[in-house]
Every structure is written in structure tokens, then in C-alpha cells.
PDB file of C-alpha atoms and ligand atoms in Angstrom:
ATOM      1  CA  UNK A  13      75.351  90.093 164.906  1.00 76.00           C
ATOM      2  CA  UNK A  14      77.714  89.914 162.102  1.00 89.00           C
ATOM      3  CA  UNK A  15      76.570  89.975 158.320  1.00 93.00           C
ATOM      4  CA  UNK A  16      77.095  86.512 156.848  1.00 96.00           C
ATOM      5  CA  UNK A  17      75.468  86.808 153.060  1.00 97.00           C
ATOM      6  CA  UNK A  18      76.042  90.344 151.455  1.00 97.00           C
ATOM      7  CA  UNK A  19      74.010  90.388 147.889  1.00 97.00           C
ATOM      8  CA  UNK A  20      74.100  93.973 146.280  1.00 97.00           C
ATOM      9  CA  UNK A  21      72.223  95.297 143.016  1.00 96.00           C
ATOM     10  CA  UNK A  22      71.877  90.969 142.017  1.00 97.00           C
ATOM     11  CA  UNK A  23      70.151  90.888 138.686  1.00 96.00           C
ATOM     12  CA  UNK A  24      69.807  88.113 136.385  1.00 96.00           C
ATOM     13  CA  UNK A  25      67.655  87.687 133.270  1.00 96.00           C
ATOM     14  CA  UNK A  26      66.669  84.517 131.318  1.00 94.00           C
ATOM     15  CA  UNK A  27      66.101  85.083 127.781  1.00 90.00           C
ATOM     16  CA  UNK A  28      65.581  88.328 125.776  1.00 87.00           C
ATOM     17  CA  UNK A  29      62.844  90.311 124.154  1.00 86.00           C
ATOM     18  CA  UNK A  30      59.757  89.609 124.545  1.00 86.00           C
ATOM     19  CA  UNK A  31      60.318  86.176 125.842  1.00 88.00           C
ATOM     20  CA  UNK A  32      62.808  87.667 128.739  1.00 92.00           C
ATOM     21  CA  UNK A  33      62.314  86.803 132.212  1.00 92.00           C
ATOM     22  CA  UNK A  34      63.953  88.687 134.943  1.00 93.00           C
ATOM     23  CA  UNK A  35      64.027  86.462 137.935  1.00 95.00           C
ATOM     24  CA  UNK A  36      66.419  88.772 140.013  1.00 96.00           C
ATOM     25  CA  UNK A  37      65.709  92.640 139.828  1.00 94.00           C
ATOM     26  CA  UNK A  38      68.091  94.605 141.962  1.00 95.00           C
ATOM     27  CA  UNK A  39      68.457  92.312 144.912  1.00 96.00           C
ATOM     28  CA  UNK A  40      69.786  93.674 147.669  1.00 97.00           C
ATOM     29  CA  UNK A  41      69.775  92.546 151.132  1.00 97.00           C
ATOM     30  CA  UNK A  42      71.866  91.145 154.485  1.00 97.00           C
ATOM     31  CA  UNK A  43      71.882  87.830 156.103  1.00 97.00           C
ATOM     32  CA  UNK A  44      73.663  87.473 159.788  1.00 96.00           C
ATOM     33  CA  UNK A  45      75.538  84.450 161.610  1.00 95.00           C
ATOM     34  CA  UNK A  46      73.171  82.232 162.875  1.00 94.00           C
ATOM     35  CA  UNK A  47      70.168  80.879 161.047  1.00 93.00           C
ATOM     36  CA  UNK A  48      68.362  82.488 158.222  1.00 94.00           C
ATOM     37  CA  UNK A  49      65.737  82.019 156.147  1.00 92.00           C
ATOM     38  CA  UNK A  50      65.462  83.319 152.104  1.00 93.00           C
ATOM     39  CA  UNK A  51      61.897  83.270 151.678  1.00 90.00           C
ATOM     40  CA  UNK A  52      59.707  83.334 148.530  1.00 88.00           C
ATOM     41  CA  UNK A  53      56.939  81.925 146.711  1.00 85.00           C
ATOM     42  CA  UNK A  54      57.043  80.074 143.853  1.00 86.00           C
ATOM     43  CA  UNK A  55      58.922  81.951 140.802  1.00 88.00           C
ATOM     44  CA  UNK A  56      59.999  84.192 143.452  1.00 90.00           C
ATOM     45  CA  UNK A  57      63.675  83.888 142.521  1.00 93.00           C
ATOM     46  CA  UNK A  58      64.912  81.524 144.968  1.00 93.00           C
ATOM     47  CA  UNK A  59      66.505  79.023 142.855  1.00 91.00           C
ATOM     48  CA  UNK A  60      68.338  81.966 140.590  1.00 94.00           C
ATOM     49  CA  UNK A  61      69.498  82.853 143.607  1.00 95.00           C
ATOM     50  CA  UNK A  62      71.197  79.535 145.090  1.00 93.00           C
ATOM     51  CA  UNK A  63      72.118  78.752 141.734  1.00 93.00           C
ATOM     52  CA  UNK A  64      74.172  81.948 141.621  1.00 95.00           C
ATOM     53  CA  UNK A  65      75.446  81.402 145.345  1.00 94.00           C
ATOM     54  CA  UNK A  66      76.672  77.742 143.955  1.00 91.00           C
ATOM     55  CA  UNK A  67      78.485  79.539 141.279  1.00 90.00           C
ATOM     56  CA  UNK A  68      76.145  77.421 138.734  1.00 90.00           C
ATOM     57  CA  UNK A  69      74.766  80.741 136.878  1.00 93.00           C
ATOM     58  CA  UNK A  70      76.436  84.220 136.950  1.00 93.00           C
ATOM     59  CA  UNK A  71      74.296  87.317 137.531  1.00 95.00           C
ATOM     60  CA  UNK A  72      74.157  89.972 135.042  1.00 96.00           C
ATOM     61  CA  UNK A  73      75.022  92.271 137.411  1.00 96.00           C
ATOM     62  CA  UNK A  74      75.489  93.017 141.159  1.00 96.00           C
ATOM     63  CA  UNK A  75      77.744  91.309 143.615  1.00 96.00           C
ATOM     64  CA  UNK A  76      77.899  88.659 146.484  1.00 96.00           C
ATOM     65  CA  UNK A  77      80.229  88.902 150.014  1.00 96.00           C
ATOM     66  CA  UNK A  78      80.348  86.021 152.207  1.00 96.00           C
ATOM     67  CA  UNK A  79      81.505  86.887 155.454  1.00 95.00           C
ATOM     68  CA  UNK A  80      82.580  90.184 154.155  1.00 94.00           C
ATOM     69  CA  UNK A  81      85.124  88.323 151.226  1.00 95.00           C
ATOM     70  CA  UNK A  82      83.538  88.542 147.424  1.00 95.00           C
ATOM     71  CA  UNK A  83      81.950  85.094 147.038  1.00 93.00           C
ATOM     72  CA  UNK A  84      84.652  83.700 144.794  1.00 91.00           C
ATOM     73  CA  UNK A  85      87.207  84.398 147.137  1.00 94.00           C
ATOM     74  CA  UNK A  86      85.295  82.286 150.042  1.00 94.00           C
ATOM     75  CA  UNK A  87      86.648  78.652 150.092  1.00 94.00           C
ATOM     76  CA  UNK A  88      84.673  76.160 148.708  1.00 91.00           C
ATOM     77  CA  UNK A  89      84.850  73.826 151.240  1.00 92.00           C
ATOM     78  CA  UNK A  90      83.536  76.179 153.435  1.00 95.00           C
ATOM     79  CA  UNK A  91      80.607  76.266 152.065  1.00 95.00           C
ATOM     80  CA  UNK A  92      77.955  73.953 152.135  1.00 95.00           C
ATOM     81  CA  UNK A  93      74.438  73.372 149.575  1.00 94.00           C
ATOM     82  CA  UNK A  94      71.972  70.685 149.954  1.00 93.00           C
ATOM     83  CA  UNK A  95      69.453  71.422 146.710  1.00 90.00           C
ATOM     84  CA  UNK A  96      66.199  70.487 146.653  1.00 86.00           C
ATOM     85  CA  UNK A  97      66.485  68.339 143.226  1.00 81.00           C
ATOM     86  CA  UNK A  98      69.817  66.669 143.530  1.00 73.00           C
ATOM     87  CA  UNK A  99      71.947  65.123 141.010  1.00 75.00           C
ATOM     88  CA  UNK A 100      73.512  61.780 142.875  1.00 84.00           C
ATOM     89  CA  UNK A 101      74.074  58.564 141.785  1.00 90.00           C
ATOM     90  CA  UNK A 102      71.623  55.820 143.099  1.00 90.00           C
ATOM     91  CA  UNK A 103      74.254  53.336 144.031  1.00 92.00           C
ATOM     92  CA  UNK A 104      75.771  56.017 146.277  1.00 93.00           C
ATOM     93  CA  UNK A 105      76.242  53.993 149.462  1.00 95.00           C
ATOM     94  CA  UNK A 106      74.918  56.608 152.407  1.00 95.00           C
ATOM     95  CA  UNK A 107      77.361  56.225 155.064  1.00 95.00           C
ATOM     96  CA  UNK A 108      80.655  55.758 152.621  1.00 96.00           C
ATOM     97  CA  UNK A 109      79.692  59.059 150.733  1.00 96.00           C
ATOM     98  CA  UNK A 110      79.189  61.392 153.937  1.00 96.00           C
ATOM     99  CA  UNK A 111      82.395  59.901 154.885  1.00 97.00           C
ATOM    100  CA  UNK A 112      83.948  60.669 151.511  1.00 96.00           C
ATOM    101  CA  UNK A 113      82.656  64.235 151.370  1.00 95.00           C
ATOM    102  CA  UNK A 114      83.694  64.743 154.842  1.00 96.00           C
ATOM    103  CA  UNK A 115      87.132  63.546 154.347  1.00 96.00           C
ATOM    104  CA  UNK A 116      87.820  65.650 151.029  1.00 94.00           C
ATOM    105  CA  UNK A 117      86.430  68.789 153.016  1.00 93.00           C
ATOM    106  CA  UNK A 118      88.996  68.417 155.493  1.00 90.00           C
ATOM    107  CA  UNK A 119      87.535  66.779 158.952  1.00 91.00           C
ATOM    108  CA  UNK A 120      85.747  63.499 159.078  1.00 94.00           C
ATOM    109  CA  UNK A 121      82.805  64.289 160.955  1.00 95.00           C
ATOM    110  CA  UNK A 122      80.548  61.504 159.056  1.00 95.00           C
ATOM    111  CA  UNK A 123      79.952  58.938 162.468  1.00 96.00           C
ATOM    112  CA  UNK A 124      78.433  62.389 164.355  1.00 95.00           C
ATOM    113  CA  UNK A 125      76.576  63.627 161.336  1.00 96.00           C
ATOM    114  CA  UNK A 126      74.677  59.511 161.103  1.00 96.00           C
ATOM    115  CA  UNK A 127      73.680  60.285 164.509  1.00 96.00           C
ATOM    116  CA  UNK A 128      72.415  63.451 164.454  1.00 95.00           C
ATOM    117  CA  UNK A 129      70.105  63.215 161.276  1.00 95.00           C
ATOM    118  CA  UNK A 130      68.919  59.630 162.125  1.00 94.00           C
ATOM    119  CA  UNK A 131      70.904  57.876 159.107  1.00 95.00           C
ATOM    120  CA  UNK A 132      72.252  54.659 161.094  1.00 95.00           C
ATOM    121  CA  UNK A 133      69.644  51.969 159.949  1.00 93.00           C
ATOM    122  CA  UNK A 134      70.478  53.151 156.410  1.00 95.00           C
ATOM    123  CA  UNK A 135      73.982  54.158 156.401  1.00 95.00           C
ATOM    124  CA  UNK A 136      74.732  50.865 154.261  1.00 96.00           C
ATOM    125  CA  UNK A 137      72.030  51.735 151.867  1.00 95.00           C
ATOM    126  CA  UNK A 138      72.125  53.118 148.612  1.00 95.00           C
ATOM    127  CA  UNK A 139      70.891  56.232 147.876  1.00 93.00           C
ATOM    128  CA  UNK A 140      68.320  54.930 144.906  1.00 92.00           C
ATOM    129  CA  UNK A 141      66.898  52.407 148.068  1.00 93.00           C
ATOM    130  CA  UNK A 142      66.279  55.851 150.060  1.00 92.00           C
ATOM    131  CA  UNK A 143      62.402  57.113 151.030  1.00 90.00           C
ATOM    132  CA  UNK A 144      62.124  60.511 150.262  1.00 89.00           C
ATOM    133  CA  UNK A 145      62.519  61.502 153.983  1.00 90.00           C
ATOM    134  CA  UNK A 146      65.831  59.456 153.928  1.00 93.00           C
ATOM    135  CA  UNK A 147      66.811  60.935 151.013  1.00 93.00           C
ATOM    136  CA  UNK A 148      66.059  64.242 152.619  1.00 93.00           C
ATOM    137  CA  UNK A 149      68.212  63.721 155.782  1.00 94.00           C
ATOM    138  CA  UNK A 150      71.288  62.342 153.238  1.00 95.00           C
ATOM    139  CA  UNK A 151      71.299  65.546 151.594  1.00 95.00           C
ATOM    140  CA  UNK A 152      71.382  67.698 154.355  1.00 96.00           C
ATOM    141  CA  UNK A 153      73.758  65.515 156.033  1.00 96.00           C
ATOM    142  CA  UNK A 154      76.121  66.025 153.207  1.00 96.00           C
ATOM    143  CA  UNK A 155      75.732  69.670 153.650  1.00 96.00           C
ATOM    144  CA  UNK A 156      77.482  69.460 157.120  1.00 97.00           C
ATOM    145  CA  UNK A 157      80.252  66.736 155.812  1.00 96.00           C
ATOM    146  CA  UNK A 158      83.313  68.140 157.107  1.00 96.00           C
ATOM    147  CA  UNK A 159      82.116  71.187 159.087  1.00 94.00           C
ATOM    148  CA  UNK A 160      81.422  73.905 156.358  1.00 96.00           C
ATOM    149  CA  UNK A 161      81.284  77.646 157.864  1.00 94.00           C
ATOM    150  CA  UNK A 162      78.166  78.000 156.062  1.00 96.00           C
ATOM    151  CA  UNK A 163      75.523  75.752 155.068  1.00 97.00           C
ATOM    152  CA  UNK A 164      72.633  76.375 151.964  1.00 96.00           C
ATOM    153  CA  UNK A 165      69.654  74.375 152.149  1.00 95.00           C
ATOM    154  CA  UNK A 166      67.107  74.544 149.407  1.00 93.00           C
ATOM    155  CA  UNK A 167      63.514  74.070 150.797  1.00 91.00           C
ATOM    156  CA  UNK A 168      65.104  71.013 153.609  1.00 91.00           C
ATOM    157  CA  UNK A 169      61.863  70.231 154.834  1.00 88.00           C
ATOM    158  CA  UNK A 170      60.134  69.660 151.020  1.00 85.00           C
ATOM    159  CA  UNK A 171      58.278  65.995 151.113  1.00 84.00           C
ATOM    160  CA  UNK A 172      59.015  64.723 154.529  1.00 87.00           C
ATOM    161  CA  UNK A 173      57.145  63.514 157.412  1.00 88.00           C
ATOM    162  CA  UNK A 174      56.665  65.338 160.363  1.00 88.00           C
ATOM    163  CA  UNK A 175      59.079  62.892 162.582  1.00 88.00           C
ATOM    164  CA  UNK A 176      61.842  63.624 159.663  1.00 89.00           C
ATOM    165  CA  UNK A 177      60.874  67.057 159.813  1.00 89.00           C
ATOM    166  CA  UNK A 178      61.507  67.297 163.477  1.00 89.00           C
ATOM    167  CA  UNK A 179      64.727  65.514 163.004  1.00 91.00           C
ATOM    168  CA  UNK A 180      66.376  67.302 160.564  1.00 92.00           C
ATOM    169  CA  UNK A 181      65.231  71.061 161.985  1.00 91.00           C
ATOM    170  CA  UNK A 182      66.927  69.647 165.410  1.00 92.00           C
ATOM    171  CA  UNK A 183      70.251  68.407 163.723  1.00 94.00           C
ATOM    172  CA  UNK A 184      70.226  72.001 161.970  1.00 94.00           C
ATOM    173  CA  UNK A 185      69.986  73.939 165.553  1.00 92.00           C
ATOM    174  CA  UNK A 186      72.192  71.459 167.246  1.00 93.00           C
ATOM    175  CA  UNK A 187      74.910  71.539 164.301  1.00 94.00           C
ATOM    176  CA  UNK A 188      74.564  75.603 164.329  1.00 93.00           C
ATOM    177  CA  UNK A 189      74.191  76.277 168.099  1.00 92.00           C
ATOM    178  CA  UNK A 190      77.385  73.453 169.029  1.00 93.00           C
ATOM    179  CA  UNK A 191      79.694  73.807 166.137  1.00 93.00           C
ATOM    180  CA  UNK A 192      78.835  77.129 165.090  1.00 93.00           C
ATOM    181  CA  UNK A 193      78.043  76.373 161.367  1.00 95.00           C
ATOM    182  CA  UNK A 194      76.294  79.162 159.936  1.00 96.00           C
ATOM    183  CA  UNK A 195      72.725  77.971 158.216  1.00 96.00           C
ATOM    184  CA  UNK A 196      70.583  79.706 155.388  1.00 95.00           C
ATOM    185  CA  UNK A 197      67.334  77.840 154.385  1.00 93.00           C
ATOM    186  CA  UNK A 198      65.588  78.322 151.110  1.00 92.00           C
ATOM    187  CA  UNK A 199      62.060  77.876 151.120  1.00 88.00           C
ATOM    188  CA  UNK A 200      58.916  78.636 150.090  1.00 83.00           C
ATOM    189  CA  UNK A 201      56.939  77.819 153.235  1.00 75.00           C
ATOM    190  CA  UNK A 202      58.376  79.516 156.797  1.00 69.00           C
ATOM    191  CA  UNK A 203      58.771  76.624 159.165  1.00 67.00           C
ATOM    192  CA  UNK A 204      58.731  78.287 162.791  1.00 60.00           C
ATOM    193  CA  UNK A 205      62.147  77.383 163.558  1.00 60.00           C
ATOM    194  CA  UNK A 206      62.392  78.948 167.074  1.00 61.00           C
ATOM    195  CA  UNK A 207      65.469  80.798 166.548  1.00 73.00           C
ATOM    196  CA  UNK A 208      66.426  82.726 163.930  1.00 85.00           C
ATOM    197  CA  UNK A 209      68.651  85.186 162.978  1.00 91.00           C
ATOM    198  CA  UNK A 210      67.448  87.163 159.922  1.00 93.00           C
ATOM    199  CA  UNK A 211      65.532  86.546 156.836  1.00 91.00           C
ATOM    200  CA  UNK A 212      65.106  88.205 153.453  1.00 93.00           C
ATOM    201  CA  UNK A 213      61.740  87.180 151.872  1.00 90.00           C
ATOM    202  CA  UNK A 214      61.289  87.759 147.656  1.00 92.00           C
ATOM    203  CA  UNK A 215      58.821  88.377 146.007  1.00 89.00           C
ATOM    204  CA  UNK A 216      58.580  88.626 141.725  1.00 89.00           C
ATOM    205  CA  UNK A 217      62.600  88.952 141.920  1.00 92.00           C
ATOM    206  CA  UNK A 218      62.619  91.550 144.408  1.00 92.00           C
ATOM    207  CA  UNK A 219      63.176  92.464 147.975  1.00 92.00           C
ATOM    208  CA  UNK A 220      60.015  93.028 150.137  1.00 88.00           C
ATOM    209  CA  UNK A 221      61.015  92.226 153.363  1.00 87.00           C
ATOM    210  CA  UNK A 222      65.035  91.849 155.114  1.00 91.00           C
ATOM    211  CA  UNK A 223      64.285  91.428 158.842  1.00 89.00           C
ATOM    212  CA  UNK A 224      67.487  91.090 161.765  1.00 91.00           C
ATOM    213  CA  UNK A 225      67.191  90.021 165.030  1.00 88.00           C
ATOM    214  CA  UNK A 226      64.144  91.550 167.097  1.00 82.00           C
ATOM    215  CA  UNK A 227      62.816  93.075 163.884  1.00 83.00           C
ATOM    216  CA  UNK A 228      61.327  89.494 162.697  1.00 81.00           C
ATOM    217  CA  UNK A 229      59.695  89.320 166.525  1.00 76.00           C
ATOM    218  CA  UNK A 230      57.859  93.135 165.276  1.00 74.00           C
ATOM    219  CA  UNK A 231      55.757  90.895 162.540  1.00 75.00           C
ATOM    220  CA  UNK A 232      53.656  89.508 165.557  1.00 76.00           C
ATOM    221  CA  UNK A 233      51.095  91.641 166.068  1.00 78.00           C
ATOM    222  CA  UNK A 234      47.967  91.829 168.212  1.00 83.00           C
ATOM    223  CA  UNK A 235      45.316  94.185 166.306  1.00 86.00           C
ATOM    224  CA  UNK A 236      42.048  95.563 167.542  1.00 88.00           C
ATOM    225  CA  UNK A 237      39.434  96.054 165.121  1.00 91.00           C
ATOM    226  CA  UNK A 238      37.311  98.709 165.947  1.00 92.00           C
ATOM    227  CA  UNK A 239      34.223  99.879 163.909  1.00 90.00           C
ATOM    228  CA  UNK A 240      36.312 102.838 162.809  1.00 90.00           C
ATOM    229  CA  UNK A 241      39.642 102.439 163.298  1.00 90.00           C
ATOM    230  CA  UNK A 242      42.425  99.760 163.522  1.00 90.00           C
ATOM    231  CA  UNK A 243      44.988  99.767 166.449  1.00 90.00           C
ATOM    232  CA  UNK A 244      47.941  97.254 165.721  1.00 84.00           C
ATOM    233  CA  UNK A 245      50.644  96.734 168.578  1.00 81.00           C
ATOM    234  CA  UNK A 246      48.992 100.229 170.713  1.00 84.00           C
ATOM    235  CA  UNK A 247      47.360  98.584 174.132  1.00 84.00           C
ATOM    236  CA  UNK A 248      47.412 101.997 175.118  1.00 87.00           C
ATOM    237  CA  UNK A 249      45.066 103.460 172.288  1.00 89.00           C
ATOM    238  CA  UNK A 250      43.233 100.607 172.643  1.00 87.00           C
ATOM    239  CA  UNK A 251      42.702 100.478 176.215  1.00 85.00           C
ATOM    240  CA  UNK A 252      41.257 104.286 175.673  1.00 88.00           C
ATOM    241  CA  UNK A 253      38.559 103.608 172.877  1.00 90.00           C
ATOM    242  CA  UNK A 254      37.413 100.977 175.096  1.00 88.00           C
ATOM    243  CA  UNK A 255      36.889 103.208 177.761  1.00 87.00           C
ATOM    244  CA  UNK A 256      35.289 105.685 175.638  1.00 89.00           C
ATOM    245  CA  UNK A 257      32.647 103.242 175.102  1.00 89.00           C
ATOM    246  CA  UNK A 258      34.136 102.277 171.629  1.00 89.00           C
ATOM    247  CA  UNK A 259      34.052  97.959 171.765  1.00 88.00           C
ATOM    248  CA  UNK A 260      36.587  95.919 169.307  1.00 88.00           C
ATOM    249  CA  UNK A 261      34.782  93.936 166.899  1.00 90.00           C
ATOM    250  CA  UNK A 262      37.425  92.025 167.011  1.00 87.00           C
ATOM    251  CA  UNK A 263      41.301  91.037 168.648  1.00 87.00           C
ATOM    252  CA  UNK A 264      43.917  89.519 165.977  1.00 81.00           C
ATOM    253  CA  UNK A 265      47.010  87.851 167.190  1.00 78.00           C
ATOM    254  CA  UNK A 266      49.605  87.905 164.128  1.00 75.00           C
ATOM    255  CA  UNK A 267      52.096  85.370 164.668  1.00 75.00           C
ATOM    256  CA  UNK A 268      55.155  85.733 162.179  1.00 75.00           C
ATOM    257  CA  UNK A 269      54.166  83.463 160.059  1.00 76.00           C
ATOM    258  CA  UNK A 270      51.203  85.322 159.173  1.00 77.00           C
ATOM    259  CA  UNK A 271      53.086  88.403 159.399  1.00 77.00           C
ATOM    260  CA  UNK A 272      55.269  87.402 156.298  1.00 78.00           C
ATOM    261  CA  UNK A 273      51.587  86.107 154.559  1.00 79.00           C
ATOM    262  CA  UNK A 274      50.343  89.387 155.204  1.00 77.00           C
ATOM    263  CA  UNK A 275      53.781  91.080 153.365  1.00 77.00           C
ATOM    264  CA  UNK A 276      53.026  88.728 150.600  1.00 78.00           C
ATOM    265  CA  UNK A 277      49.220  89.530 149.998  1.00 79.00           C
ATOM    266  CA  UNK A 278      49.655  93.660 150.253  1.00 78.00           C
ATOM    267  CA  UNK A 279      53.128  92.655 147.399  1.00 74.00           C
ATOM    268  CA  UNK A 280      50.918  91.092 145.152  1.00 76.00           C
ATOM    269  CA  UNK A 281      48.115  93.381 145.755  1.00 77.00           C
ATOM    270  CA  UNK A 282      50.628  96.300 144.944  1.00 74.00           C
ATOM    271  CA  UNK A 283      51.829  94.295 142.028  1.00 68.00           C
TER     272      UNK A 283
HETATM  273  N1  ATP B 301      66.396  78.588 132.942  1.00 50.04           N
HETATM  274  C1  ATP B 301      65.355  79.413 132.919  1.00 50.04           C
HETATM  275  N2  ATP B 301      64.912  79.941 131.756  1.00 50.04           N
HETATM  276  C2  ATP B 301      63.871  80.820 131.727  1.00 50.04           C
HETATM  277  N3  ATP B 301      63.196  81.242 132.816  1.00 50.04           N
HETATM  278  C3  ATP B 301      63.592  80.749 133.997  1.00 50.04           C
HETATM  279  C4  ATP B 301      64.672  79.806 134.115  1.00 50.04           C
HETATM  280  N4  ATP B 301      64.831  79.508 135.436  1.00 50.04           N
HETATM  281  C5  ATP B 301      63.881  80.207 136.092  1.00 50.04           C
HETATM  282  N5  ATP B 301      63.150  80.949 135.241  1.00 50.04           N
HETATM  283  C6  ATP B 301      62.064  81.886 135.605  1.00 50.04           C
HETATM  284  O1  ATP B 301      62.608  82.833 136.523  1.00 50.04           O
HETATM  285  C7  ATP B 301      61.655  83.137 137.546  1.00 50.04           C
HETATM  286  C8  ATP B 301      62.268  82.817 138.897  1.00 50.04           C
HETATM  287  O2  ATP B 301      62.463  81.405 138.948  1.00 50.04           O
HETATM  288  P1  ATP B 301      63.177  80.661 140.173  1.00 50.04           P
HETATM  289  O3  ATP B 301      63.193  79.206 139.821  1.00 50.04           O
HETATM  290  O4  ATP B 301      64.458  81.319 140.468  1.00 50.04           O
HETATM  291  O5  ATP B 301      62.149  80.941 141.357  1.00 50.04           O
HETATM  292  P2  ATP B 301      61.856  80.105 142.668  1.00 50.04           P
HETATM  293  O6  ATP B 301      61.479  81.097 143.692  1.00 50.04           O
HETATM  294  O7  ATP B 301      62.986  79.208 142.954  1.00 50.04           O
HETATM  295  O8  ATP B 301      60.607  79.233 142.261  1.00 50.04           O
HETATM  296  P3  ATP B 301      60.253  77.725 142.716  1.00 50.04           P
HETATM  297  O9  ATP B 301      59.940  77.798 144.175  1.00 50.04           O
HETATM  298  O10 ATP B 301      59.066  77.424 141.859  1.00 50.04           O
HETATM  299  O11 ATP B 301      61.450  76.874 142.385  1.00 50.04           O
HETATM  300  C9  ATP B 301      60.411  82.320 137.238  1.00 50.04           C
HETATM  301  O12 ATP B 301      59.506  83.140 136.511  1.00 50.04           O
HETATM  302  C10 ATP B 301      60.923  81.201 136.342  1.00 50.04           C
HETATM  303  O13 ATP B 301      59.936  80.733 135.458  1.00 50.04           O
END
């Protein structure tokens, strides 16, 4: 897999003295093509860090590659953002301003992207008439207008139904998977998209976790809890305390999304 998002030594700091906050601390880490997921917790540093990748804030220090080219060599258009708390006028009409986006991007591929996220019943709306799941599907719509490489969404899934939810997690896949568009989502909650391609989860600014490829499938975990001893992942060790008469008080299975939890809890424990 090829790197897509290179960020090396990132640091940013709001304020100074005693009031200082450093919401990036030495960030370092490698997305691939595909999908990807930047995972944090609140105050985590997520928004510093699409904020920076939007060219809205400059770090203090460190540097960005996408696709291997420093981030402010990357075209524009190329790139994609959907943010979580968007600016946009409420008489934006919905189908008009994909189209509009689309167009200025380079490839009008606003009828396709209506389809896909379920806009068509509202595509002569106004963005101010929107639900929240509506105004959800817009913005990542938008994302896509004109076929960006690469594609930021900041937490996608944030205040929709589950139907939406569905919706918009299929148009990503089908988008990525068809067209190739390369797709990094920003969240705070890990939403078991079935494929993905590598993820970097923060935690107080920094690193703890920057998993590629089979290395996120190594979080799942089946763990047998013996009254002296606990064998994760090791059938065979387990298989031989069993026959030495030893019994498991218990058998965990540690799905991935409790296998980032459990990174969390022994970060904050450590913290
Ligand atoms: N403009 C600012 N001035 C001062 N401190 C800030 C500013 N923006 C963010 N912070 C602080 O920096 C830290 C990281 O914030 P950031 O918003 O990047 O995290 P986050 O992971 O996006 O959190 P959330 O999920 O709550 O949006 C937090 O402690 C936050 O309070």
C-alpha cells in the first residue's frame, strides 16, 4: 500500500505560559491509499490537526506530505474536507452548489454524487431547510464534487440516523472502491467500516497507536483468563493449561473496536 498522509514532528501550541495548550506534541505517523481513520477522543487533537491539513492554522513545527509532495505543493482541488461545523450559507440551494463546486474543481460529477448520498428529494432545497442528516449527506457530498484524490471528513457520521448513517458509509466505499478517491475520516467514535486501510488514533496530542493493513486485524483478540495467568491470541498455551487441569475463568473476544478502547484506557491510565 502506498503512504497517502505523511505528518512528521507536527506540533502546535495555543497560547503561552501558563495558559498554553499544546494540542499537537510531536505527531508523527502514516496514512495509506484507501480508507483511514484519525482517531481520538475529545481534546485529542483532531481538529488542530484538520485545521492544519486545510491550511487554516500553521503548526509550530513539523511537516505534512500528501502523496509524497509537501502539503502546499498538493493541488487544492485535489483535495477534499467536509468539517463537522460548517460555515455555508442557508440559502445555498443543494443540488446547484454540488454542481458549482464540482464544476470549479474540474469534472461535473454532481447528478452521480445526488444519487449516491440520497440527495434527490432535496436537491432543490436550501441548505438552512436541511435535517441534520441532510445536512450531513450535503457536506460530504461536497467533499467528492469534482473527484478530489483525497477526501477529509471530520466526524461524517456525527448526529445522523442510522439509515443516513448507512447511506453515507456506502457512498464513501462505493466512491473509494469505483473511482479510487482516497478517504480519511476524523472521528471520535470508530464506526466498523469493513474495510480499512490504516488508522492513527491520538490521544492528549500524541501518537498511541498507527496501525496498516493486517496490523488493525491484530487488535482482535480472543483472551483466556486463567486464575493465574492471561493467554491473549496463544490457542496453543491455552489448549495446554487446560489439559493440565488449569480451567479459564473466562474467554474474551476483542473485536477492534474494543481493541482501540483498550489502547485508550492503558493511555490514560499511563497518563
Ligand atoms: N483556539 C484554541 N485556543 C486554545 N486552545 C485550543 C484551541 N483549539 C483547541 N484548543 C485546545 O487544544 C486541545 C486539542 O483540541 P482539538 O479541538 O484539536 O481536539 P479534538 O480532538 O478535535 O477535540 P473535539 O473532538 O472535542 O473537537 C484541547 O485541549 C483544546 O481545548
Amino acid at each position: 500500500m502506498r503512504s497517502l498522509l505523511e505528518c512528521s514532528g507536527l506540533s502546535k501550541t495555543y497560547g503561552r505560559g501558563k495558559s498554553a495548550v499544546r494540542a499537537l506534541d510531536n505527531v508523527s505517523f502514516t496514512l495509506t491509499e484507501g480508507i483511514s481513520y484519525i482517531l481520538g477522543p475529545n481534546g485529542s487533537g483532531k481538529s488542530t490537526l484538520i485545521k492544519i491539513l486545510a491550511g487554516l492554522i500553521r503548526p509550530d513545527s513539523g511537516e505534512v506530505r500528501i502523496k509524497g509532495l509537501p502539503l502546499g505543493e498538493y493541488p487544492p482541488k485535489q483535495i477534499g474536507f467536509a468539517f463537522e461545523k460548517p460555515v455555508l450559507h442557508p440559502r445555498l440551494v443543494v443540488g446547484e452548489h454540488i454542481r458549482d463546486v464540482a464544476t470549479y474543481r474540474g469534472e461535473d460529477n454532481s447528478e452521480d454524487l445526488i444519487q449516491i448520498f440520497g440527495l434527490d428529494w432535496v436537491k432543490n432545497k436550501r441548505f438552512g431547510e436541511l435535517s441534520m442528516g441532510y445536512k450531513r449527506r450535503f457536506l460530504v457530498a461536497l467533499a467528492f464534487a469534482g473527484l478530489p484524490d483525497v477526501v477529509f471528513l471530520d466526524e461524517p457520521f456525527s448526529n445522523v440516523d442510522i439509515v443516513a448513517k448507512m447511506e453515507i458509509m456506502e457512498g464513501i466505499k462505493t466512491l473509494q472502491r469505483e473511482k479510487g478517491t482516497d478517504v480519511v475520516i476524523v472521528s471520535h467514535v470508530f464506526d466498523n467500516i469493513p474495510k480499512i486501510d490504516s488508522m492513527v488514533v491520538l490521544y492528549g496530542g500524541k501518537v498511541i497507536a498507527n496501525l496498516i493493513g493486517d496490523e488493525i486485524r491484530l487488535l482482535r483478540k480472543v483472551r483466556f483468563i486463567f486464575p493465574d495467568e492471561v493467554v491473549e491470541n496463544d490457542l496453543k498455551r491455552a489448549v495446554q493449561l487446560i489439559q493440565a487441569g488449569k480451567e479459564p475463568k473466562a474467554v474474551e473476544c476483542v473485536g477492534v473496536e474494543e481493541g482501540i478502547m483498550e489502547l485508550l484506557k492503558r493511555s490514560s491510565e499511563e497518563a
